[in-house]
């Protein structure tokens, strides 16, 4: 391990030989729109290494030159308090960027320049400020002297309106020029009160004598030490040793006593005052705060009663849109792959090869691709809700309810989507800013029954509880939802450490979403799903094909799958389920609706539904059927869902999800079966 | 009736203006508020109070929704 890179993130992109342009800025400043304006369709969505934070990269072409544009996570500041901020900060510290474009919202300049000052304090000089949303500022009566602003701030300032494309060409020209070293800048940095400056001077002096001075701006390290930044304290401790570090910490405590406040507040206060003074030099009109139409809308949309009704309506329409278009497409793709398999099967002489290709590979690829329309459409719908500004209101209105279970309001969205399909639901967790919230939401998500499990639940309840089928089905839904929320509470307390995030949410201006941007994003994200989840699903279906065809096909009682079922039988019998159920559950991992179809294969009656109903009624009691439906709902998520969790949260959390669901379903299954027996059901 | 100059944000009425003087609470919550622009010295307008639902405040043209817990921790000097 190289200690000097403790905080720095060194991008691999350096090796590609392209000059790197990083976009920094607060959330909701139009960063994504600028990114699209700079890169057009030449972009790619991925994750930052090791974390579930989305990373967008694209190529900017300007005349005959190409640049790599990296969109840093949108952050308000550069502290060590969230993963997003750490990613942005470590990236900037690593001097990965030849040019940093700091995108600021000109209608809310004071707060936006806070981040700008933090970037300047790091010692980064190649910065361009994109003064975005210039149209909204104008509407609010705010106006600037841009030339003066450049002089005061010390870096080039380009007014832009990313939505209309205004200023984007000028921005490209400036980026290209600066990347080639044609611009000289002199960024201004805040000056603090005398006692703080003295301490910064003292600490900087001490740090200058360490190797840290070669790698970091010592003034930045000193300021971060004063705010008790945990990451910086750890770093500096390595070089100074505990004794000198203690001395510094004692100084800091004295200063905190002097100000009667923690220094992060004092420094933030003085930084804002400094920014205020700067602004008075170049802002011509500041504008006034008036209640707007959007404020009136917010009062209704965040109201606990009207807001929730609106929310239900919006999500009803969302599902209607997605499933009306998506389901026929899904079925079409599914059928196409089945026919394709049947078509080419006779042409493959070798029996093993035929099975592998037709059932394993084509079946696997088919089930991945048949998810694509649903995933894509849900992303389109979500992206439109996000861009319109409604999502922040939806999250706000659900905050109180979700918080009871230790989840933030925003996690409501993935939970609702899960009723349709868990795959896009899990992928939508990336809109949660907090790592803890994201993982927690992802882990409990599979417990919300998706539409495939609805098929199993309605079939079994229909066959065994004709009179009370609706009631029993609702009961199964209620149990699994209850377990999902309870799990959130328990996992949040014991498994996923971390403080609950405090509730502060920006309510961005309502806007008319752009179809083009929604489509580009959704396409990129769904492609990523195919790439990442696809491999898991493919290998899964090849494994299942192998188990069900060797050494003899299913139905003979000799296949590995059936043998495996018999191995598990002593265990599943604890919940009253025999080997047939065990085999069905194994196949259900591919797709939960397989649980019923597998019975047909075992009995050798194919898809003859009437015969199947007859046989099943003989084979199991209604208590056993209830347990089977419940366990199908709760056990291991289907392969596509596991793939999605792996894509978003990595192998570790995918494993945790599988084990947790398996444990939970076993406990519940055994419990329900034995209570049922005891009650004489 | 005595009108207090310094109040918690949670005690302010709709339409009232003021300047933030202090932000209390744990390190993490504080960091988040400071970065979002709620720091001593910033001017705010109360757009909506917390009954019912969340607080909404304006900082320039930015709107922030806050939970009650957070609104209790922000100390504001009222503008007369």
XYZ file of C-alpha atoms in Angstrom:
761
model
C 0.000 0.000 0.000
C 1.277 3.387 -0.881
C 0.712 5.693 2.034
C 1.012 8.899 0.121
C -2.163 8.029 -1.729
C -4.230 7.549 1.381
C -6.834 10.085 0.381
C -6.177 10.351 -3.293
C -8.025 8.421 -5.911
C -5.926 7.914 -9.022
C -8.039 7.377 -12.067
C -7.140 4.722 -14.609
C -8.292 7.083 -17.324
C -4.915 8.796 -17.222
C -3.545 5.836 -19.077
C -5.890 6.250 -22.002
C -3.903 9.319 -22.950
C -6.939 11.581 -23.187
C -7.055 14.826 -21.278
C -9.547 14.618 -18.454
C -12.289 17.147 -17.737
C -14.091 16.748 -14.394
C -17.518 18.245 -13.745
C -18.142 19.305 -10.159
C -21.142 21.036 -8.643
C -24.065 20.869 -6.241
C -26.976 18.520 -6.931
C -29.760 20.039 -9.068
C -27.605 22.667 -10.755
C -28.026 21.166 -14.213
C -24.748 19.271 -14.120
C -26.185 16.346 -16.044
C -27.575 18.628 -18.726
C -24.173 20.273 -19.167
C -22.601 16.807 -19.274
C -25.002 15.808 -22.050
C -24.351 19.075 -23.851
C -20.612 18.460 -23.781
C -20.598 14.783 -24.680
C -23.756 14.233 -26.709
C -24.439 10.542 -27.076
C -20.854 9.508 -26.522
C -21.277 8.514 -22.874
C -21.107 5.561 -20.559
C -22.601 4.881 -17.134
C -20.807 2.738 -14.579
C -19.949 2.671 -10.902
C -17.081 4.227 -9.012
C -14.756 1.406 -7.949
C -15.953 -0.449 -4.871
C -19.025 1.630 -4.163
C -22.587 1.858 -5.417
C -22.266 5.406 -6.670
C -22.990 6.019 -10.302
C -20.105 7.200 -12.463
C -20.757 8.861 -15.794
C -18.071 9.298 -18.405
C -18.238 10.658 -21.909
C -16.158 11.944 -24.764
C -16.116 15.624 -25.652
C -15.159 16.335 -29.259
C -14.053 19.850 -30.006
C -12.755 20.505 -33.504
C -10.288 17.666 -34.007
C -9.571 17.142 -30.308
C -11.058 14.630 -27.889
C -11.379 14.906 -24.108
C -12.635 12.488 -21.496
C -15.387 14.097 -19.407
C -16.032 12.631 -15.947
C -19.132 13.665 -14.052
C -18.314 13.753 -10.319
C -21.158 13.034 -7.869
C -23.205 16.156 -7.135
C -22.197 17.437 -3.696
C -22.811 20.501 -1.554
C -19.366 20.467 -0.007
C -16.239 18.315 0.128
C -16.249 16.944 3.674
C -15.724 13.330 4.670
C -19.362 12.962 5.714
C -20.733 11.036 2.740
C -19.464 8.622 0.117
C -20.413 10.992 -2.683
C -18.396 13.821 -1.195
C -15.424 11.551 -0.552
C -15.448 10.311 -4.139
C -15.523 13.829 -5.539
C -12.921 15.022 -3.060
C -10.499 12.133 -3.555
C -10.813 12.460 -7.290
C -9.948 16.157 -7.139
C -7.108 15.533 -4.670
C -5.597 12.991 -7.023
C -5.064 15.711 -9.665
C -6.793 13.464 -12.153
C -8.374 16.313 -14.026
C -6.657 18.621 -16.467
C -9.612 20.963 -16.153
C -12.315 21.131 -13.479
C -15.601 22.658 -14.608
C -17.448 23.891 -11.536
C -21.105 24.225 -12.407
C -22.933 26.713 -10.222
C -26.598 27.655 -10.055
C -26.608 31.388 -10.687
C -30.004 31.758 -8.996
C -28.527 30.412 -5.749
C -24.994 31.640 -6.018
C -24.042 32.083 -2.363
C -24.479 28.442 -1.541
C -22.944 27.240 -4.788
C -19.783 29.276 -4.338
C -19.217 27.445 -1.045
C -18.202 24.367 -3.028
C -16.158 26.547 -5.381
C -14.192 27.884 -2.414
C -13.598 24.337 -1.167
C -12.196 23.387 -4.574
C -9.955 26.452 -4.621
C -8.735 25.726 -1.106
C -7.496 22.326 -2.269
C -5.033 24.204 -4.414
C -6.709 23.340 -7.702
C -6.059 26.055 -10.244
C -7.413 24.831 -13.591
C -11.035 25.679 -12.892
C -13.747 27.095 -15.118
C -17.015 28.265 -13.602
C -20.150 27.553 -15.613
C -22.686 30.078 -14.345
C -25.708 27.951 -15.125
C -29.487 28.591 -15.037
C -28.805 32.137 -16.061
C -32.411 32.333 -17.365
C -33.862 31.548 -13.933
C -31.595 34.106 -12.280
C -32.848 36.711 -14.738
C -36.446 35.758 -13.967
C -35.716 36.268 -10.259
C -34.284 39.732 -10.889
C -30.691 38.673 -10.240
C -27.985 40.088 -12.492
C -24.192 39.910 -12.635
C -21.189 41.686 -14.037
C -19.491 38.601 -15.456
C -16.219 40.323 -16.374
C -15.961 41.658 -12.834
C -16.786 38.256 -11.437
C -13.921 36.684 -13.393
C -11.560 39.257 -11.990
C -12.792 38.854 -8.401
C -12.931 35.044 -8.401
C -9.792 34.615 -10.474
C -10.954 31.990 -12.964
C -12.901 32.131 -16.256
C -16.689 32.381 -15.862
C -19.036 31.297 -18.657
C -22.766 32.061 -18.300
C -24.783 29.081 -19.515
C -28.310 27.876 -19.871
C -27.722 24.182 -20.356
C -31.365 23.467 -21.213
C -31.337 25.718 -24.268
C -27.684 25.043 -25.048
C -26.737 28.682 -24.514
C -23.084 29.074 -23.588
C -22.157 25.426 -24.152
C -20.020 26.180 -27.232
C -18.147 28.909 -25.348
C -17.624 26.431 -22.506
C -16.160 23.859 -24.903
C -13.782 26.447 -26.351
C -12.647 27.488 -22.879
C -12.154 23.853 -21.780
C -10.089 23.113 -24.843
C -7.984 26.221 -24.336
C -7.368 25.600 -20.656
C -6.534 21.921 -21.216
C -3.774 23.078 -23.526
C -2.433 25.481 -20.959
C -3.599 28.612 -22.732
C -5.354 30.133 -19.741
C -3.781 31.480 -16.583
C -5.886 31.558 -13.460
C -5.508 32.940 -10.003
C -8.316 31.470 -7.863
C -9.193 33.435 -4.753
C -9.313 31.616 -1.423
C -11.141 32.667 1.742
C -9.301 34.491 4.494
C -10.475 33.779 8.031
C -10.348 35.620 11.373
C -6.949 36.276 12.878
C -7.062 33.478 15.532
C -8.026 30.916 12.900
C -5.462 32.163 10.388
C -2.797 31.974 13.091
C -3.658 28.372 13.806
C -3.766 27.524 10.097
C -0.325 29.086 9.787
C 0.983 27.121 12.731
C -0.346 23.769 11.516
C 0.780 24.444 7.936
C 4.260 25.115 9.271
C 4.359 21.768 11.045
C 2.958 19.916 8.027
C 5.416 21.568 5.627
C 8.209 19.613 7.277
C 6.548 16.282 6.453
C 6.393 14.502 3.088
C 2.680 15.418 3.016
C 3.684 18.819 1.657
C 4.708 17.164 -1.619
C 1.328 15.604 -2.181
C -1.234 17.920 -0.646
C -1.886 21.588 -0.225
C -0.904 22.043 3.447
C -3.293 24.949 3.981
C -6.157 22.697 2.895
C -4.992 19.951 5.279
C -4.743 22.504 8.091
C -8.283 23.836 7.508
C -9.654 20.301 7.374
C -7.875 19.460 10.645
C -9.533 22.453 12.289
C -12.952 21.108 11.246
C -11.950 17.729 12.706
C -12.220 15.905 9.402
C -11.792 12.246 10.329
C -10.066 11.196 7.115
C -7.535 14.010 7.276
C -6.855 13.397 10.984
C -6.073 9.757 10.172
C -3.787 10.743 7.315
C -1.855 13.366 9.256
C -1.515 11.062 12.260
C 0.546 8.686 10.081
C 3.134 11.363 9.450
C 3.176 13.367 12.666
C 2.760 10.619 15.228
C 0.371 10.772 18.194
C 2.378 13.275 20.241
C 2.439 16.141 17.760
C -1.108 15.297 16.705
C -2.301 15.646 20.312
C -0.667 19.052 20.511
C -2.580 20.179 17.438
C -5.846 18.766 18.785
C -5.319 20.639 22.062
C -4.841 23.859 20.113
C -8.054 23.160 18.217
C -9.977 22.567 21.455
C -8.692 25.885 22.822
C -9.840 27.646 19.709
C -13.257 25.951 19.975
C -13.555 27.199 23.555
C -12.612 30.679 22.397
C -15.370 30.682 19.742
C -17.739 28.664 21.950
C -18.553 26.602 18.854
C -17.103 23.692 16.896
C -14.772 25.150 14.291
C -16.617 23.672 11.309
C -19.453 26.090 12.084
C -17.109 29.008 12.575
C -15.221 28.285 9.381
C -18.426 27.742 7.375
C -19.782 31.011 8.740
C -16.654 32.926 7.798
C -16.538 31.274 4.404
C -20.110 32.394 3.706
C -19.266 35.902 4.911
C -16.254 35.954 2.621
C -18.424 34.806 -0.303
C -20.994 37.463 0.562
C -18.321 40.172 0.344
C -17.097 38.823 -2.980
C -20.624 38.777 -4.338
C -21.188 42.405 -3.471
C -18.402 43.229 -5.913
C -19.953 41.604 -8.974
C -23.660 41.078 -8.334
C -25.626 44.039 -9.676
C -29.060 43.026 -8.379
C -29.567 40.379 -5.702
C -33.282 39.792 -6.291
C -35.847 39.204 -3.570
C -37.352 36.001 -2.221
C -41.005 35.762 -3.161
C -43.425 32.950 -2.695
C -43.793 31.350 -6.095
C -46.344 29.116 -7.758
C -43.995 26.221 -7.145
C -44.179 26.954 -3.387
C -47.970 26.651 -3.481
C -47.640 23.324 -5.302
C -45.162 22.144 -2.673
C -47.569 22.925 0.136
C -50.046 20.520 -1.438
C -47.595 17.887 -2.654
C -45.775 17.558 0.671
C -49.003 17.579 2.696
C -49.387 14.321 4.627
C -52.871 13.747 3.233
C -53.164 15.390 -0.214
C -49.538 14.610 -0.884
C -50.015 10.907 -0.317
C -53.103 10.786 -2.518
C -51.182 12.496 -5.308
C -48.355 10.044 -4.794
C -50.668 7.044 -5.116
C -52.153 8.511 -8.287
C -48.769 9.213 -9.841
C -47.467 5.728 -9.127
C -50.662 4.114 -10.386
C -50.162 5.899 -13.710
C -46.514 4.951 -13.732
C -47.311 1.245 -13.400
C -50.090 1.501 -15.951
C -47.646 3.051 -18.431
C -44.857 0.566 -17.789
C -46.913 -2.615 -17.784
C -49.278 -1.735 -20.607
C -46.322 -1.320 -22.915
C -43.813 -3.591 -21.182
C -45.675 -6.854 -20.585
C -46.552 -7.569 -24.239
C -42.955 -6.781 -25.191
C -41.668 -9.098 -22.486
C -43.915 -11.928 -23.660
C -42.972 -11.298 -27.248
C -39.247 -11.545 -26.481
C -39.796 -14.621 -24.353
C -41.727 -16.382 -27.132
C -39.219 -15.317 -29.749
C -36.414 -16.975 -27.835
C -38.412 -20.143 -27.255
C -39.263 -20.377 -30.974
C -35.702 -19.587 -31.904
C -34.525 -22.427 -29.663
C -37.012 -24.827 -31.219
C -36.019 -23.679 -34.653
C -32.324 -24.373 -34.310
C -32.614 -27.444 -32.061
C -32.992 -29.967 -34.931
C -29.855 -28.601 -36.576
C -27.574 -29.479 -33.703
C -26.555 -33.116 -33.880
C -24.795 -33.476 -30.563
C -27.392 -33.956 -27.824
C -25.328 -32.356 -25.034
C -24.452 -29.389 -27.184
C -28.101 -29.019 -28.207
C -29.272 -28.985 -24.590
C -26.558 -26.551 -23.586
C -27.305 -24.145 -26.412
C -31.087 -24.362 -26.522
C -31.973 -24.689 -22.833
C -28.926 -23.272 -21.171
C -27.648 -20.416 -23.298
C -30.640 -19.360 -25.396
C -32.982 -19.870 -22.446
C -30.647 -17.827 -20.246
C -30.088 -15.023 -22.714
C -33.814 -15.017 -23.387
C -34.724 -14.552 -19.756
C -32.192 -11.713 -19.423
C -33.397 -9.959 -22.537
C -37.062 -10.418 -21.732
C -36.466 -8.272 -18.651
C -35.041 -5.504 -20.763
C -38.320 -3.778 -21.794
C -39.599 -3.626 -18.211
C -36.297 -2.400 -16.841
C -35.963 0.190 -19.592
C -39.517 1.507 -19.286
C -39.373 1.756 -15.507
C -36.148 3.719 -15.862
C -37.752 6.052 -18.397
C -40.684 6.668 -16.066
C -38.424 7.226 -13.072
C -36.096 9.476 -14.978
C -39.024 11.647 -16.058
C -40.326 11.878 -12.491
C -36.823 12.750 -11.321
C -36.251 15.445 -13.956
C -39.653 17.009 -13.383
C -38.710 17.586 -9.751
C -41.575 15.465 -8.415
C -39.365 12.742 -6.951
C -38.032 15.053 -4.232
C -41.623 15.817 -3.181
C -42.584 12.128 -3.186
C -39.622 11.376 -0.951
C -40.517 14.258 1.352
C -44.081 13.116 1.830
C -43.024 9.545 2.639
C -40.233 10.560 5.014
C -42.225 10.249 8.243
C -43.729 6.877 7.408
C -40.536 5.236 6.153
C -38.511 6.660 9.029
C -40.470 4.506 11.472
C -38.652 1.552 9.899
C -35.287 3.255 9.809
C -35.498 4.021 6.105
C -35.483 7.431 4.407
C -38.507 8.673 2.449
C -36.783 8.091 -0.857
C -36.539 4.346 -0.252
C -40.281 4.207 -0.756
C -39.773 4.398 -4.518
C -37.792 1.151 -4.882
C -40.282 -0.536 -2.556
C -43.203 0.399 -4.801
C -41.399 -0.528 -8.002
C -40.744 -3.956 -6.505
C -44.412 -4.891 -6.844
C -43.741 -4.828 -10.569
C -40.257 -6.263 -10.716
C -37.407 -6.277 -8.193
C -34.730 -5.776 -10.826
C -35.404 -2.150 -11.793
C -36.455 -1.557 -8.181
C -33.003 -2.497 -6.945
C -31.346 -0.485 -9.666
C -33.381 2.559 -8.644
C -31.803 2.486 -5.173
C -28.935 4.464 -6.628
C -31.002 7.611 -6.308
C -30.492 7.336 -2.520
C -27.534 9.482 -1.517
C -26.573 7.592 1.590
C -24.660 4.315 1.325
C -26.322 2.840 4.398
C -29.806 3.654 3.139
C -28.974 2.266 -0.266
C -27.726 -1.115 0.969
C -30.549 -1.474 3.453
C -33.214 -0.732 0.849
C -31.564 -3.158 -1.540
C -31.490 -5.982 1.006
C -35.141 -5.802 2.017
C -36.401 -5.141 -1.491
C -36.693 -8.817 -2.553
C -39.211 -9.341 0.259
C -41.733 -7.208 -1.606
C -43.595 -9.731 -3.833
C -43.095 -8.996 -7.538
C -45.532 -9.820 -10.335
C -43.932 -13.248 -10.933
C -44.599 -14.248 -7.335
C -48.134 -12.964 -7.679
C -48.629 -15.709 -10.291
C -47.585 -18.399 -7.795
C -49.590 -16.899 -4.947
C -52.804 -16.581 -6.961
C -52.426 -20.097 -8.422
C -51.899 -21.830 -5.090
C -54.523 -19.836 -3.201
C -56.961 -20.380 -6.085
C -56.454 -24.147 -6.030
C -56.491 -24.666 -2.279
C -58.605 -21.872 -0.821
C -61.372 -21.409 -3.345
C -63.701 -19.672 -0.901
C -61.190 -17.408 0.814
C -58.575 -17.182 -1.894
C -58.447 -13.374 -1.985
C -58.158 -13.159 1.777
C -55.356 -15.731 1.908
C -53.486 -14.047 -0.941
C -53.735 -10.667 0.772
C -52.528 -12.366 3.943
C -49.376 -13.597 2.188
C -48.734 -10.104 0.823
C -49.256 -8.622 4.264
C -46.868 -11.085 5.915
C -44.113 -10.437 3.387
C -44.506 -6.652 3.522
C -44.479 -6.776 7.295
C -41.311 -8.874 7.166
C -39.722 -6.439 4.693
C -40.264 -3.478 7.019
C -39.323 -5.472 10.106
C -36.141 -6.616 8.357
C -35.296 -3.006 7.546
C -35.619 -2.190 11.210
C -33.516 -5.152 12.354
C -30.832 -5.073 9.635
C -30.582 -1.307 10.070
C -29.855 -1.744 13.762
C -27.518 -4.724 13.699
C -26.082 -5.559 10.283
C -25.527 -2.304 8.431
C -23.820 0.122 10.669
C -24.087 3.837 10.272
C -26.078 6.735 11.530
C -29.465 7.443 9.982
C -29.158 10.327 7.594
C -30.798 13.543 8.823
C -33.721 14.702 6.726
C -32.852 17.735 4.660
C -33.852 17.678 1.052
C -33.592 20.223 -1.671
C -36.841 20.723 -3.547
C -35.608 21.576 -7.028
C -37.569 23.874 -9.286
C -40.291 22.022 -11.231
C -39.269 21.555 -14.824
C -40.546 20.004 -18.009
C -38.478 16.853 -18.434
C -36.598 16.210 -21.635
C -37.547 12.975 -23.404
C -34.215 12.798 -25.097
C -32.266 12.897 -21.836
C -34.630 10.408 -20.192
C -34.159 7.995 -23.087
C -30.369 8.332 -23.160
C -30.122 7.716 -19.418
C -32.487 4.809 -19.344
C -30.734 3.212 -22.280
C -27.361 3.528 -20.560
C -28.625 2.165 -17.272
C -30.492 -0.765 -18.787
C -27.469 -1.652 -20.873
C -25.452 -1.773 -17.706
C -28.028 -4.136 -16.224
C -27.636 -6.452 -19.214
C -23.890 -6.426 -18.900
C -23.647 -6.968 -15.165
C -26.698 -8.971 -14.215
C -26.566 -10.837 -17.511
C -23.562 -12.965 -16.628
C -25.094 -14.120 -13.349
C -28.355 -15.032 -15.063
C -26.590 -16.841 -17.889
C -24.452 -18.997 -15.609
C -27.459 -19.658 -13.401
C -29.554 -20.957 -16.233
C -26.742 -23.131 -17.562
C -26.360 -24.662 -14.075
C -30.079 -25.317 -13.793
C -30.177 -26.840 -17.269
C -27.347 -29.176 -16.287
C -29.030 -30.242 -13.038
C -32.291 -30.990 -14.761
C -30.839 -32.971 -17.727
C -28.170 -35.162 -16.143
C -27.687 -38.017 -15.805
C -31.265 -38.378 -17.040
C -33.962 -35.855 -17.846
C -36.413 -34.620 -15.203
C -39.465 -36.761 -14.625
C -37.337 -39.902 -14.491
C -36.591 -39.315 -10.829
C -32.907 -39.739 -11.654
C -31.852 -36.208 -12.583
C -29.454 -34.322 -10.327
C -32.228 -31.820 -9.654
C -34.549 -34.489 -8.316
C -31.740 -36.078 -6.348
C -30.894 -32.690 -4.932
C -34.543 -32.262 -3.995
C -34.361 -35.523 -2.060
C -31.204 -34.355 -0.301
C -33.046 -31.249 0.849
C -36.227 -33.134 1.698
C -35.397 -33.879 5.368
C -34.899 -30.149 5.808
C -37.921 -28.938 3.831
C -40.087 -31.561 5.558
C -39.688 -29.433 8.692
C -42.058 -27.055 6.946
C -44.129 -29.862 5.488
C -42.689 -29.674 1.975
C -41.539 -32.835 0.166
C -38.789 -33.263 -2.434
C -41.069 -32.135 -5.268
C -41.496 -28.772 -3.570
C -37.752 -28.629 -2.961
C -37.040 -29.178 -6.668
C -39.654 -26.582 -7.614
C -38.060 -24.075 -5.295
C -34.657 -24.717 -6.850
C -36.105 -23.967 -10.279
C -37.912 -20.981 -8.883
C -34.541 -19.322 -8.432
C -34.400 -18.828 -12.210
C -37.785 -17.145 -12.183
C -40.318 -17.496 -9.436
C -43.179 -18.488 -11.721
C -41.241 -21.709 -12.453
C -42.326 -23.121 -9.085
C -45.670 -24.188 -10.505
C -44.388 -25.210 -13.940
C -41.831 -27.542 -12.337
C -44.607 -29.600 -10.745
C -45.967 -30.178 -14.226
C -42.574 -31.446 -15.389
C -42.127 -33.740 -12.379
C -45.571 -35.283 -12.856
C -44.809 -35.597 -16.547
C -47.997 -33.799 -17.565
C -46.434 -30.710 -19.093
C -48.748 -27.716 -19.095
C -52.035 -29.549 -18.615
C -53.363 -27.270 -15.915
C -56.467 -29.274 -14.945
C -54.467 -32.447 -14.390
C -51.931 -30.460 -12.411
C -54.613 -29.002 -10.131
C -56.032 -32.486 -9.504
C -52.649 -34.004 -8.735
C -51.576 -31.170 -6.486
C -54.799 -31.277 -4.487
C -54.073 -34.917 -3.744
C -50.401 -34.376 -3.052
C -50.630 -31.633 -0.449
C -52.873 -30.188 2.214
C -53.997 -26.581 2.110
C -51.610 -25.836 4.979
C -48.706 -27.151 2.895
C -49.870 -25.114 -0.090
C -50.006 -21.995 2.059
C -46.475 -22.640 3.302
C -45.261 -23.254 -0.263
C -46.754 -19.967 -1.453
C -45.259 -18.114 1.492
C -41.826 -19.683 1.146
C -41.807 -19.037 -2.603
C -42.417 -15.389 -1.824
C -39.699 -15.115 0.800
C -36.800 -17.397 -0.107
C -33.736 -16.661 -2.306
C -34.449 -13.809 -4.725
C -34.651 -14.855 -8.372
C -31.394 -14.901 -10.332
C -32.100 -11.605 -12.072
C -32.627 -9.928 -8.698
C -29.433 -11.430 -7.303
C -27.704 -10.146 -10.434
C -29.110 -6.674 -9.844
C -27.990 -6.643 -6.202
C -24.553 -7.770 -7.297
C -24.408 -5.074 -9.968
C -25.413 -2.360 -7.500
C -23.930 -3.503 -4.200
C -21.232 -6.017 -5.079
C -20.724 -9.688 -4.271
C -20.774 -9.173 -0.529
C -24.293 -7.781 -0.344
C -25.617 -10.187 -2.961
C -24.400 -13.027 -0.717
C -25.905 -11.431 2.371
C -29.237 -11.043 0.568
C -29.297 -14.712 -0.459
C -28.391 -15.990 3.001
C -30.731 -13.634 4.805
C -33.720 -14.490 2.629
C -33.002 -18.193 2.884
C -32.768 -18.041 6.676
C -35.846 -15.879 7.018
C -37.980 -18.068 4.749
C -36.857 -21.237 6.559
C -37.698 -19.825 9.961
C -41.064 -18.490 8.834
C -41.870 -21.671 6.890
C -41.125 -23.975 9.834
C -42.934 -21.678 12.226
C -46.088 -21.285 10.150
C -46.287 -25.009 9.341
C -45.939 -26.105 12.950
C -48.334 -23.493 14.288
C -50.770 -24.646 11.586
C -50.369 -28.293 12.629
C -50.821 -27.342 16.270
C -54.028 -25.500 15.439
C -55.191 -28.612 13.602
C -55.312 -27.006 10.140
C -46.489 39.936 24.262
C -42.720 39.652 24.120
C -41.372 38.738 20.744
C -38.214 36.689 21.060
C -35.392 37.739 18.809
C -33.649 34.393 18.823
C -35.818 31.349 18.173
C -35.555 27.836 16.881
C -36.561 27.490 13.262
C -39.349 25.224 14.487
C -40.868 28.161 16.370
C -41.104 30.479 13.382
C -44.270 31.298 11.492
C -45.005 31.090 7.801
C -43.609 34.020 5.828
C -41.193 35.075 8.576
C -37.643 36.016 7.649
C -34.470 35.669 9.622
C -30.749 35.011 9.760
C -29.322 31.708 10.923
C -27.110 32.216 13.982
C -26.334 28.678 15.057
C -26.600 25.120 13.883
C -26.589 22.486 16.610
C -26.440 18.720 16.493
C -23.962 15.981 15.689
C -20.988 16.372 13.396
C -22.551 14.600 10.464
C -25.898 16.373 10.473
C -24.097 19.680 10.916
C -21.756 19.041 7.989
C -24.731 18.388 5.766
C -26.596 21.523 6.814
C -23.512 23.731 6.527
C -22.830 22.574 2.995
C -26.442 23.016 1.946
C -26.238 26.648 2.916
C -27.731 26.579 6.405
C -24.847 28.191 8.253
C -24.601 31.105 10.670
C -25.081 34.248 8.636
C -27.333 32.904 5.895
C -30.747 34.506 5.383
C -33.821 32.349 5.256
C -37.551 32.724 4.659
C -40.038 30.259 6.126
C -42.243 29.090 3.268
C -44.146 26.466 5.249
C -44.149 25.429 8.877
C -44.107 21.859 10.026
C -47.800 21.417 10.767
C -48.660 19.282 8.980
C -45.765 17.796 7.037
C -42.184 19.023 6.737
C -40.774 22.541 7.079
C -39.931 24.284 3.840
C -37.508 27.182 3.857
C -36.129 29.409 1.121
C -32.442 30.311 0.805
C -32.381 32.640 -2.161
C -34.150 30.732 -4.875
C -33.334 27.355 -3.323
C -36.045 25.504 -1.399
C -35.175 23.023 1.323
C -37.524 20.605 3.069
C -36.496 19.786 6.652
C -37.691 17.363 9.265
C -38.801 18.547 12.667
C -35.670 17.183 14.343
C -33.478 19.381 12.154
C -35.713 22.442 12.495
C -35.261 22.241 16.266
C -31.502 22.482 15.880
C -31.371 25.620 13.773
C -31.302 28.876 15.740
C -32.502 31.942 13.875
C -32.477 35.671 14.596
C -35.839 37.002 13.518
C -36.104 39.971 11.237
C -38.509 42.575 12.529
